[in-house]
PDB file of C-alpha atoms and ligand atoms in Angstrom:
ATOM      1  CA  MET R   1      -4.409   0.787 -25.173  1.00  0.00           C
ATOM      2  CA  ASP R   2      -5.282  -0.021 -22.182  1.00  0.00           C
ATOM      3  CA  ASP R   3      -2.623   1.104 -19.509  1.00  0.00           C
ATOM      4  CA  PHE R   4      -4.938   0.136 -16.551  1.00  0.00           C
ATOM      5  CA  THR R   5      -2.591  -1.326 -14.032  1.00  0.00           C
ATOM      6  CA  ILE R   6      -4.871  -3.275 -11.322  1.00  0.00           C
ATOM      7  CA  GLY R   7      -4.705  -6.214  -8.778  1.00  0.00           C
ATOM      8  CA  CYS R   8      -5.692  -6.996  -5.553  1.00  0.00           C
ATOM      9  CA  HIS R   9      -4.070  -8.122  -2.259  1.00  0.00           C
ATOM     10  CA  LEU R  10      -3.337 -12.118  -2.677  1.00  0.00           C
ATOM     11  CA  SER R  11      -2.365 -14.984  -0.228  1.00  0.00           C
ATOM     12  CA  CYS R  12       1.271 -15.308  -0.209  1.00  0.00           C
ATOM     13  CA  SER R  13       1.175 -18.868   1.429  1.00  0.00           C
ATOM     14  CA  LYS R  14       1.584 -20.969  -1.897  1.00  0.00           C
ATOM     15  CA  GLY R  15       4.595 -18.629  -3.408  1.00  0.00           C
ATOM     16  CA  TYR R  16       5.325 -16.083  -5.890  1.00  0.00           C
ATOM     17  CA  ALA R  17       4.742 -18.437  -8.834  1.00  0.00           C
ATOM     18  CA  ASN R  18       1.321 -19.083  -7.732  1.00  0.00           C
ATOM     19  CA  MET R  19       0.356 -15.502  -7.156  1.00  0.00           C
ATOM     20  CA  ALA R  20       1.222 -14.580 -10.569  1.00  0.00           C
ATOM     21  CA  ARG R  21      -1.037 -17.497 -12.038  1.00  0.00           C
ATOM     22  CA  GLU R  22      -3.777 -16.255  -9.527  1.00  0.00           C
ATOM     23  CA  ALA R  23      -3.499 -12.539 -10.623  1.00  0.00           C
ATOM     24  CA  ALA R  24      -3.286 -13.860 -14.450  1.00  0.00           C
ATOM     25  CA  SER R  25      -6.683 -15.870 -13.868  1.00  0.00           C
ATOM     26  CA  ILE R  26      -9.002 -12.963 -12.643  1.00  0.00           C
ATOM     27  CA  GLY R  27      -7.362 -10.461 -15.351  1.00  0.00           C
ATOM     28  CA  ALA R  28      -4.850  -8.865 -12.902  1.00  0.00           C
ATOM     29  CA  ASN R  29      -1.706  -7.250 -14.105  1.00  0.00           C
ATOM     30  CA  THR R  30      -0.177  -6.561 -10.555  1.00  0.00           C
ATOM     31  CA  PHE R  31      -0.963  -7.840  -6.745  1.00  0.00           C
ATOM     32  CA  GLN R  32      -0.013  -7.222  -3.292  1.00  0.00           C
ATOM     33  CA  PHE R  33       0.954  -9.587  -0.612  1.00  0.00           C
ATOM     34  CA  PHE R  34       2.125 -10.218   2.812  1.00  0.00           C
ATOM     35  CA  THR R  35       5.905 -10.619   3.273  1.00  0.00           C
ATOM     36  CA  ARG R  36       4.903 -12.791   6.371  1.00  0.00           C
ATOM     37  CA  ASN R  37       2.113 -13.152   8.583  1.00  0.00           C
ATOM     38  CA  PRO R  38       0.551 -10.147   8.895  1.00  0.00           C
ATOM     39  CA  ARG R  39       0.473 -10.357  12.810  1.00  0.00           C
ATOM     40  CA  GLY R  40       4.345 -10.868  12.335  1.00  0.00           C
ATOM     41  CA  GLY R  41       6.218 -13.769  13.254  1.00  0.00           C
ATOM     42  CA  LYS R  42       8.830 -15.614  11.014  1.00  0.00           C
ATOM     43  CA  ALA R  43       8.903 -15.125   7.217  1.00  0.00           C
ATOM     44  CA  LYS R  44       9.371 -18.196   5.217  1.00  0.00           C
ATOM     45  CA  ASP R  45      12.461 -18.712   3.545  1.00  0.00           C
ATOM     46  CA  ILE R  46      12.215 -17.442  -0.221  1.00  0.00           C
ATOM     47  CA  ASP R  47      12.558 -20.277  -2.774  1.00  0.00           C
ATOM     48  CA  PRO R  48      14.739 -19.320  -5.745  1.00  0.00           C
ATOM     49  CA  ALA R  49      13.273 -21.964  -8.186  1.00  0.00           C
ATOM     50  CA  ASP R  50       9.783 -20.542  -7.128  1.00  0.00           C
ATOM     51  CA  VAL R  51      11.295 -16.854  -7.782  1.00  0.00           C
ATOM     52  CA  GLU R  52      12.456 -18.167 -11.226  1.00  0.00           C
ATOM     53  CA  LYS R  53       9.376 -19.397 -12.363  1.00  0.00           C
ATOM     54  CA  TYR R  54       7.450 -16.354 -10.846  1.00  0.00           C
ATOM     55  CA  PHE R  55       9.691 -14.108 -13.381  1.00  0.00           C
ATOM     56  CA  GLY R  56       8.507 -16.108 -16.433  1.00  0.00           C
ATOM     57  CA  LEU R  57       4.933 -16.131 -15.279  1.00  0.00           C
ATOM     58  CA  ALA R  58       4.922 -12.418 -14.545  1.00  0.00           C
ATOM     59  CA  ASN R  59       6.051 -11.750 -17.783  1.00  0.00           C
ATOM     60  CA  GLU R  60       3.532 -13.819 -19.623  1.00  0.00           C
ATOM     61  CA  ALA R  61       0.938 -12.019 -17.635  1.00  0.00           C
ATOM     62  CA  GLY R  62       2.034  -8.622 -18.157  1.00  0.00           C
ATOM     63  CA  ILE R  63       3.083  -8.252 -14.157  1.00  0.00           C
ATOM     64  CA  SER R  64       5.937  -5.642 -13.820  1.00  0.00           C
ATOM     65  CA  THR R  65       4.889  -3.904 -10.616  1.00  0.00           C
ATOM     66  CA  ILE R  66       4.260  -5.823  -7.225  1.00  0.00           C
ATOM     67  CA  LEU R  67       3.675  -4.663  -3.895  1.00  0.00           C
ATOM     68  CA  ALA R  68       4.527  -6.216  -0.848  1.00  0.00           C
ATOM     69  CA  HIS R  69       2.932  -5.449   2.485  1.00  0.00           C
ATOM     70  CA  ALA R  70       4.683  -5.320   5.910  1.00  0.00           C
ATOM     71  CA  PRO R  71       2.815  -6.856   8.814  1.00  0.00           C
ATOM     72  CA  TYR R  72       0.048  -4.559  10.034  1.00  0.00           C
ATOM     73  CA  THR R  73       1.087  -4.937  13.621  1.00  0.00           C
ATOM     74  CA  LEU R  74       4.891  -3.674  13.417  1.00  0.00           C
ATOM     75  CA  ASN R  75       5.238  -0.240  15.309  1.00  0.00           C
ATOM     76  CA  PRO R  76       8.358   1.607  14.759  1.00  0.00           C
ATOM     77  CA  ALA R  77       6.754   4.716  16.959  1.00  0.00           C
ATOM     78  CA  ALA R  78       6.100   2.180  19.971  1.00  0.00           C
ATOM     79  CA  ALA R  79       7.120   3.405  23.110  1.00  0.00           C
ATOM     80  CA  LYS R  80       8.169   0.013  24.499  1.00  0.00           C
ATOM     81  CA  ASP R  81      11.892  -0.465  22.896  1.00  0.00           C
ATOM     82  CA  GLU R  82      11.608  -4.131  22.433  1.00  0.00           C
ATOM     83  CA  THR R  83       8.450  -3.328  20.133  1.00  0.00           C
ATOM     84  CA  ARG R  84      10.092  -0.499  18.305  1.00  0.00           C
ATOM     85  CA  GLU R  85      13.378  -3.311  17.868  1.00  0.00           C
ATOM     86  CA  PHE R  86      11.317  -5.849  16.704  1.00  0.00           C
ATOM     87  CA  ALA R  87       9.693  -3.761  14.032  1.00  0.00           C
ATOM     88  CA  ILE R  88      13.145  -2.602  12.842  1.00  0.00           C
ATOM     89  CA  GLN R  89      14.623  -5.836  12.415  1.00  0.00           C
ATOM     90  CA  THR R  90      11.472  -7.214  10.484  1.00  0.00           C
ATOM     91  CA  LEU R  91      11.354  -4.033   8.108  1.00  0.00           C
ATOM     92  CA  ALA R  92      15.373  -4.839   7.864  1.00  0.00           C
ATOM     93  CA  ASP R  93      14.775  -8.311   7.173  1.00  0.00           C
ATOM     94  CA  ASP R  94      11.813  -7.792   4.672  1.00  0.00           C
ATOM     95  CA  LEU R  95      13.823  -4.868   2.689  1.00  0.00           C
ATOM     96  CA  ARG R  96      16.814  -7.710   2.524  1.00  0.00           C
ATOM     97  CA  ARG R  97      14.390  -9.965   1.372  1.00  0.00           C
ATOM     98  CA  MET R  98      12.843  -7.925  -1.269  1.00  0.00           C
ATOM     99  CA  GLU R  99      15.516  -7.463  -3.390  1.00  0.00           C
ATOM    100  CA  THR R 100      15.101 -11.217  -4.449  1.00  0.00           C
ATOM    101  CA  THR R 101      12.425  -9.111  -6.720  1.00  0.00           C
ATOM    102  CA  PRO R 102      14.361  -6.236  -7.713  1.00  0.00           C
ATOM    103  CA  ASN R 103      12.735  -2.736  -8.055  1.00  0.00           C
ATOM    104  CA  GLN R 104       9.534  -3.319  -6.299  1.00  0.00           C
ATOM    105  CA  LEU R 105       7.541  -1.494  -3.852  1.00  0.00           C
ATOM    106  CA  TYR R 106       7.256  -2.039  -0.038  1.00  0.00           C
ATOM    107  CA  ASN R 107       4.065  -1.021   1.907  1.00  0.00           C
ATOM    108  CA  MET R 108       3.979  -0.050   5.584  1.00  0.00           C
ATOM    109  CA  HIS R 109       1.552   1.374   8.011  1.00  0.00           C
ATOM    110  CA  PRO R 110       3.565   4.408   9.652  1.00  0.00           C
ATOM    111  CA  GLY R 111       2.674   3.424  12.829  1.00  0.00           C
ATOM    112  CA  ALA R 112       0.921   4.516  16.544  1.00  0.00           C
ATOM    113  CA  HIS R 113       2.186   6.879  18.679  1.00  0.00           C
ATOM    114  CA  VAL R 114       0.341   5.287  21.671  1.00  0.00           C
ATOM    115  CA  GLY R 115      -0.250   8.729  23.562  1.00  0.00           C
ATOM    116  CA  GLN R 116       3.378   9.725  23.104  1.00  0.00           C
ATOM    117  CA  GLY R 117       1.995  12.487  20.662  1.00  0.00           C
ATOM    118  CA  ALA R 118       2.051  12.534  16.895  1.00  0.00           C
ATOM    119  CA  GLU R 119       5.452  14.594  16.870  1.00  0.00           C
ATOM    120  CA  ALA R 120       7.241  11.980  19.074  1.00  0.00           C
ATOM    121  CA  GLY R 121       5.686   9.314  16.780  1.00  0.00           C
ATOM    122  CA  ILE R 122       7.015  11.020  13.836  1.00  0.00           C
ATOM    123  CA  ASP R 123      10.620  11.256  15.058  1.00  0.00           C
ATOM    124  CA  LYS R 124      10.443   7.506  15.946  1.00  0.00           C
ATOM    125  CA  ILE R 125       9.205   6.436  12.675  1.00  0.00           C
ATOM    126  CA  ALA R 126      11.933   8.473  10.746  1.00  0.00           C
ATOM    127  CA  ASP R 127      14.762   7.320  12.897  1.00  0.00           C
ATOM    128  CA  ALA R 128      13.462   3.653  12.510  1.00  0.00           C
ATOM    129  CA  LEU R 129      13.552   3.981   8.770  1.00  0.00           C
ATOM    130  CA  ASN R 130      16.822   5.665   8.883  1.00  0.00           C
ATOM    131  CA  GLN R 131      18.398   2.688  10.576  1.00  0.00           C
ATOM    132  CA  VAL R 132      16.737   0.254   7.667  1.00  0.00           C
ATOM    133  CA  LEU R 133      17.130   2.019   4.286  1.00  0.00           C
ATOM    134  CA  ALA R 134      20.149   1.260   2.310  1.00  0.00           C
ATOM    135  CA  SER R 135      21.825   3.372  -0.147  1.00  0.00           C
ATOM    136  CA  ASP R 136      22.107   0.508  -2.775  1.00  0.00           C
ATOM    137  CA  GLN R 137      18.458  -1.006  -2.190  1.00  0.00           C
ATOM    138  CA  THR R 138      16.334  -1.170  -5.529  1.00  0.00           C
ATOM    139  CA  THR R 139      12.707  -1.337  -3.306  1.00  0.00           C
ATOM    140  CA  THR R 140      11.320   1.669  -3.146  1.00  0.00           C
ATOM    141  CA  LEU R 141       9.579   1.864   0.647  1.00  0.00           C
ATOM    142  CA  LEU R 142       6.007   3.263   0.895  1.00  0.00           C
ATOM    143  CA  LEU R 143       4.344   4.967   3.800  1.00  0.00           C
ATOM    144  CA  GLU R 144       0.415   4.191   3.495  1.00  0.00           C
ATOM    145  CA  THR R 145      -2.143   7.056   4.384  1.00  0.00           C
ATOM    146  CA  MET R 146      -4.028   5.929   7.366  1.00  0.00           C
ATOM    147  CA  ALA R 147      -7.578   6.465   8.839  1.00  0.00           C
ATOM    148  CA  GLY R 148      -6.351   7.791  11.956  1.00  0.00           C
ATOM    149  CA  LYS R 149      -7.819   5.244  14.026  1.00  0.00           C
ATOM    150  CA  GLY R 150      -6.373   5.197  17.870  1.00  0.00           C
ATOM    151  CA  SER R 151      -3.224   6.935  17.715  1.00  0.00           C
ATOM    152  CA  GLU R 152      -2.078   6.090  14.208  1.00  0.00           C
ATOM    153  CA  VAL R 153       0.393   8.391  12.862  1.00  0.00           C
ATOM    154  CA  GLY R 154      -0.102   9.319   8.796  1.00  0.00           C
ATOM    155  CA  ALA R 155      -3.692  10.033   8.916  1.00  0.00           C
ATOM    156  CA  ARG R 156      -2.626  13.739   7.940  1.00  0.00           C
ATOM    157  CA  PHE R 157      -0.329  14.376   4.726  1.00  0.00           C
ATOM    158  CA  GLU R 158       1.408  16.960   7.198  1.00  0.00           C
ATOM    159  CA  GLU R 159       2.412  13.689   9.086  1.00  0.00           C
ATOM    160  CA  LEU R 160       3.646  11.598   6.373  1.00  0.00           C
ATOM    161  CA  ALA R 161       5.458  14.962   4.608  1.00  0.00           C
ATOM    162  CA  ALA R 162       7.018  15.037   8.328  1.00  0.00           C
ATOM    163  CA  ILE R 163       8.448  11.702   8.332  1.00  0.00           C
ATOM    164  CA  ILE R 164       9.961  11.857   4.596  1.00  0.00           C
ATOM    165  CA  ASP R 165      11.415  15.541   5.617  1.00  0.00           C
ATOM    166  CA  ARG R 166      13.634  13.422   8.390  1.00  0.00           C
ATOM    167  CA  ILE R 167      14.444  10.603   6.274  1.00  0.00           C
ATOM    168  CA  ASP R 168      18.291  10.854   4.936  1.00  0.00           C
ATOM    169  CA  LEU R 169      17.861   8.309   1.982  1.00  0.00           C
ATOM    170  CA  ASP R 170      14.369   9.631   1.049  1.00  0.00           C
ATOM    171  CA  ASP R 171      14.942   8.977  -2.723  1.00  0.00           C
ATOM    172  CA  HIS R 172      13.791   4.996  -1.600  1.00  0.00           C
ATOM    173  CA  VAL R 173      10.435   6.584   0.095  1.00  0.00           C
ATOM    174  CA  GLY R 174       7.174   7.076  -1.298  1.00  0.00           C
ATOM    175  CA  VAL R 175       3.687   7.181  -0.523  1.00  0.00           C
ATOM    176  CA  CYS R 176       0.652   4.637  -0.834  1.00  0.00           C
ATOM    177  CA  LEU R 177      -2.766   6.069  -0.935  1.00  0.00           C
ATOM    178  CA  ASP R 178      -5.491   4.179   0.518  1.00  0.00           C
ATOM    179  CA  THR R 179      -8.963   5.844  -0.911  1.00  0.00           C
ATOM    180  CA  CYS R 180     -10.808   4.154   2.113  1.00  0.00           C
ATOM    181  CA  HIS R 181      -8.153   5.509   4.612  1.00  0.00           C
ATOM    182  CA  VAL R 182      -8.012   9.175   3.421  1.00  0.00           C
ATOM    183  CA  TRP R 183     -11.823   9.115   3.065  1.00  0.00           C
ATOM    184  CA  GLU R 184     -12.074   7.975   6.554  1.00  0.00           C
ATOM    185  CA  GLY R 185      -9.211  10.493   7.551  1.00  0.00           C
ATOM    186  CA  GLY R 186     -11.161  13.558   6.541  1.00  0.00           C
ATOM    187  CA  TYR R 187     -10.241  13.946   3.142  1.00  0.00           C
ATOM    188  CA  ASP R 188     -13.218  14.471   0.591  1.00  0.00           C
ATOM    189  CA  ILE R 189     -12.252  12.573  -2.446  1.00  0.00           C
ATOM    190  CA  VAL R 190     -16.179  12.016  -3.447  1.00  0.00           C
ATOM    191  CA  GLY R 191     -16.760  15.797  -3.422  1.00  0.00           C
ATOM    192  CA  ASP R 192     -13.156  17.369  -3.894  1.00  0.00           C
ATOM    193  CA  LEU R 193     -10.765  14.805  -5.464  1.00  0.00           C
ATOM    194  CA  ASP R 194      -8.990  17.665  -7.163  1.00  0.00           C
ATOM    195  CA  GLY R 195      -8.615  19.705  -4.022  1.00  0.00           C
ATOM    196  CA  VAL R 196      -7.266  16.700  -1.804  1.00  0.00           C
ATOM    197  CA  LEU R 197      -4.411  16.115  -4.759  1.00  0.00           C
ATOM    198  CA  ASP R 198      -3.989  19.522  -4.659  1.00  0.00           C
ATOM    199  CA  GLU R 199      -3.629  19.144  -0.707  1.00  0.00           C
ATOM    200  CA  PHE R 200      -1.203  16.161  -1.211  1.00  0.00           C
ATOM    201  CA  ASP R 201       0.738  17.846  -3.922  1.00  0.00           C
ATOM    202  CA  ARG R 202       1.546  21.103  -1.645  1.00  0.00           C
ATOM    203  CA  THR R 203       2.265  18.933   1.423  1.00  0.00           C
ATOM    204  CA  VAL R 204       3.804  15.115   0.229  1.00  0.00           C
ATOM    205  CA  GLY R 205       4.240  16.077  -3.525  1.00  0.00           C
ATOM    206  CA  LEU R 206       2.378  13.909  -6.224  1.00  0.00           C
ATOM    207  CA  ASP R 207       5.939  12.835  -7.165  1.00  0.00           C
ATOM    208  CA  ARG R 208       5.779  10.677  -4.144  1.00  0.00           C
ATOM    209  CA  LEU R 209       2.690   8.616  -4.914  1.00  0.00           C
ATOM    210  CA  ARG R 210       3.730   5.266  -6.093  1.00  0.00           C
ATOM    211  CA  ALA R 211       0.649   3.116  -5.747  1.00  0.00           C
ATOM    212  CA  ILE R 212      -3.187   3.351  -4.529  1.00  0.00           C
ATOM    213  CA  HIS R 213      -5.287   1.208  -2.564  1.00  0.00           C
ATOM    214  CA  LEU R 214      -8.659   1.135  -4.019  1.00  0.00           C
ATOM    215  CA  ASN R 215     -11.092   0.126  -1.349  1.00  0.00           C
ATOM    216  CA  ASP R 216     -14.634   1.764  -0.523  1.00  0.00           C
ATOM    217  CA  SER R 217     -15.429   2.656   3.030  1.00  0.00           C
ATOM    218  CA  LYS R 218     -18.307   1.213   5.371  1.00  0.00           C
ATOM    219  CA  ASN R 219     -18.190   4.662   7.034  1.00  0.00           C
ATOM    220  CA  PRO R 220     -18.989   8.366   5.901  1.00  0.00           C
ATOM    221  CA  ILE R 221     -16.251  10.904   5.924  1.00  0.00           C
ATOM    222  CA  GLY R 222     -14.192  11.388   8.924  1.00  0.00           C
ATOM    223  CA  ALA R 223     -14.827   8.539  10.764  1.00  0.00           C
ATOM    224  CA  HIS R 224     -11.401   7.223  11.596  1.00  0.00           C
ATOM    225  CA  LYS R 225     -12.346   3.872  11.912  1.00  0.00           C
ATOM    226  CA  ASP R 226     -10.644   1.877   9.006  1.00  0.00           C
ATOM    227  CA  ARG R 227     -13.512  -0.512   7.385  1.00  0.00           C
ATOM    228  CA  HIS R 228     -13.075  -1.405   4.211  1.00  0.00           C
ATOM    229  CA  GLU R 229     -16.014  -2.324   1.884  1.00  0.00           C
ATOM    230  CA  VAL R 230     -16.579  -3.665  -1.808  1.00  0.00           C
ATOM    231  CA  ILE R 231     -16.239  -1.084  -4.595  1.00  0.00           C
ATOM    232  CA  GLY R 232     -19.751   0.633  -4.951  1.00  0.00           C
ATOM    233  CA  GLY R 233     -20.876  -0.625  -1.787  1.00  0.00           C
ATOM    234  CA  GLY R 234     -20.023   2.130   0.529  1.00  0.00           C
ATOM    235  CA  HIS R 235     -19.685   5.733   1.216  1.00  0.00           C
ATOM    236  CA  ILE R 236     -17.188   6.458  -1.176  1.00  0.00           C
ATOM    237  CA  GLY R 237     -19.216   4.582  -4.324  1.00  0.00           C
ATOM    238  CA  LEU R 238     -18.130   3.332  -7.892  1.00  0.00           C
ATOM    239  CA  ASP R 239     -18.183   6.686  -9.685  1.00  0.00           C
ATOM    240  CA  ALA R 240     -15.566   8.548  -7.046  1.00  0.00           C
ATOM    241  CA  LEU R 241     -13.562   5.362  -7.154  1.00  0.00           C
ATOM    242  CA  ALA R 242     -13.640   4.889 -10.900  1.00  0.00           C
ATOM    243  CA  ALA R 243     -12.632   8.815 -11.000  1.00  0.00           C
ATOM    244  CA  VAL R 244      -9.642   7.839  -8.850  1.00  0.00           C
ATOM    245  CA  THR R 245      -8.654   5.244 -11.317  1.00  0.00           C
ATOM    246  CA  ALA R 246      -8.838   7.674 -14.240  1.00  0.00           C
ATOM    247  CA  HIS R 247      -7.835  10.989 -12.905  1.00  0.00           C
ATOM    248  CA  PRO R 248      -4.631  12.329 -15.067  1.00  0.00           C
ATOM    249  CA  ALA R 249      -2.678  12.632 -11.727  1.00  0.00           C
ATOM    250  CA  LEU R 250      -3.129   8.997 -10.986  1.00  0.00           C
ATOM    251  CA  ARG R 251      -4.216   6.816 -13.711  1.00  0.00           C
ATOM    252  CA  HIS R 252      -0.502   5.638 -14.614  1.00  0.00           C
ATOM    253  CA  LEU R 253      -0.066   4.075 -10.891  1.00  0.00           C
ATOM    254  CA  PRO R 254      -0.728   0.543  -9.728  1.00  0.00           C
ATOM    255  CA  PHE R 255      -3.853   0.059  -8.245  1.00  0.00           C
ATOM    256  CA  PHE R 256      -4.785  -2.703  -5.617  1.00  0.00           C
ATOM    257  CA  LEU R 257      -8.086  -3.910  -4.116  1.00  0.00           C
ATOM    258  CA  GLU R 258      -8.045  -4.764  -0.524  1.00  0.00           C
ATOM    259  CA  THR R 259     -11.979  -5.329  -0.422  1.00  0.00           C
ATOM    260  CA  PRO R 260     -13.603  -8.026   1.680  1.00  0.00           C
ATOM    261  CA  HIS R 261     -13.912 -10.919  -0.480  1.00  0.00           C
ATOM    262  CA  ASP R 262     -13.603 -14.778   0.380  1.00  0.00           C
ATOM    263  CA  LYS R 263     -12.837 -15.884  -3.088  1.00  0.00           C
ATOM    264  CA  VAL R 264     -10.002 -14.373  -5.413  1.00  0.00           C
ATOM    265  CA  ALA R 265     -12.720 -14.439  -8.306  1.00  0.00           C
ATOM    266  CA  GLU R 266     -14.742 -12.051  -6.901  1.00  0.00           C
ATOM    267  CA  TYR R 267     -11.695  -9.513  -7.348  1.00  0.00           C
ATOM    268  CA  GLY R 268     -11.886 -10.339 -11.158  1.00  0.00           C
ATOM    269  CA  ASP R 269     -15.527  -9.066 -11.331  1.00  0.00           C
ATOM    270  CA  GLU R 270     -14.440  -6.130  -9.137  1.00  0.00           C
ATOM    271  CA  ILE R 271     -11.499  -5.560 -11.967  1.00  0.00           C
ATOM    272  CA  VAL R 272     -14.150  -5.767 -14.893  1.00  0.00           C
ATOM    273  CA  LEU R 273     -16.233  -3.390 -12.998  1.00  0.00           C
ATOM    274  CA  LEU R 274     -13.490  -0.880 -12.518  1.00  0.00           C
ATOM    275  CA  ARG R 275     -12.176  -1.205 -16.126  1.00  0.00           C
ATOM    276  CA  ASP R 276     -15.572  -0.638 -17.558  1.00  0.00           C
ATOM    277  CA  ALA R 277     -16.127   2.388 -15.434  1.00  0.00           C
ATOM    278  CA  ARG R 278     -12.720   3.693 -15.908  1.00  0.00           C
ATOM    279  CA  ALA R 279     -12.593   3.496 -19.765  1.00  0.00           C
ATOM    280  CA  GLU R 280     -16.149   5.367 -19.930  1.00  0.00           C
ATOM    281  CA  LEU R 281     -14.226   8.293 -18.176  1.00  0.00           C
ATOM    282  CA  LEU R 282     -11.140   8.082 -20.681  1.00  0.00           C
TER     283      LEU R 282
HETATM  284 FE1   FE W 301      -2.289  -1.401   4.823  1.00  0.00          FE
HETATM  285 FE1   FE W 302      -4.667  -0.279   2.649  1.00  0.00          FE
HETATM  286 ZN1   ZN W 303      -7.274  -0.008   5.958  1.00  0.00          ZN
END
């Protein structure tokens, strides 16, 4: 039995049912999408008829887990109050909307401390999350591991652990590990995947890990640039990425491609490539 849950990032502009159709057309059994324009802005109203149709199509396609991604410009660690308040309002609105599709995952970039220092950033992010998480929500909010570009918080596992430590409703919080980001953040998932996962387990805890962004990287380890590459085309390489998908601590997780492609069909080719490479390791 193939228990591989894999999909890619899809455009949300034509609605949920269309995303289920697109996912099925490329052999995916999950997908990621932006909740709204990735640069922020107002979200389109969710159409209940579209969601109803989506549930039917998802069921047919074997899609049970989906991952929504917050706009990447939100900064709950911002120094400016208006910027921070906008992030908090948007996160709260997204989490309300997520309940239209219960029990799913919502991923966000923790934020950037913009010169205030990582410690202040961690405090502000945790405070923002304490304002938006609700005890009755069914959505799990994921903090993404970052590449450490600029003043990004979350490139070190310790920083993610520190944020989670300060969250009251931490039962609703997990982590999404991005292979390009951790690699560029300085974690050697090519030479020592077991060591990196041990370190993650000691700091954050592997039970917090709920999703993987599967990307190759245009840069060498520790570059802190955050430049994704197609699978097998970068410095991480196909073998190491296949090993991530087959690792006993990870293989049950949903995997999401965020590789640079123009056409959805190209993700289909990558899914075939990874299915084959993973099968050889299992
Ligand atoms: Fe992301
Ligand atoms: Fe990512
Ligand atoms: Zn990235």
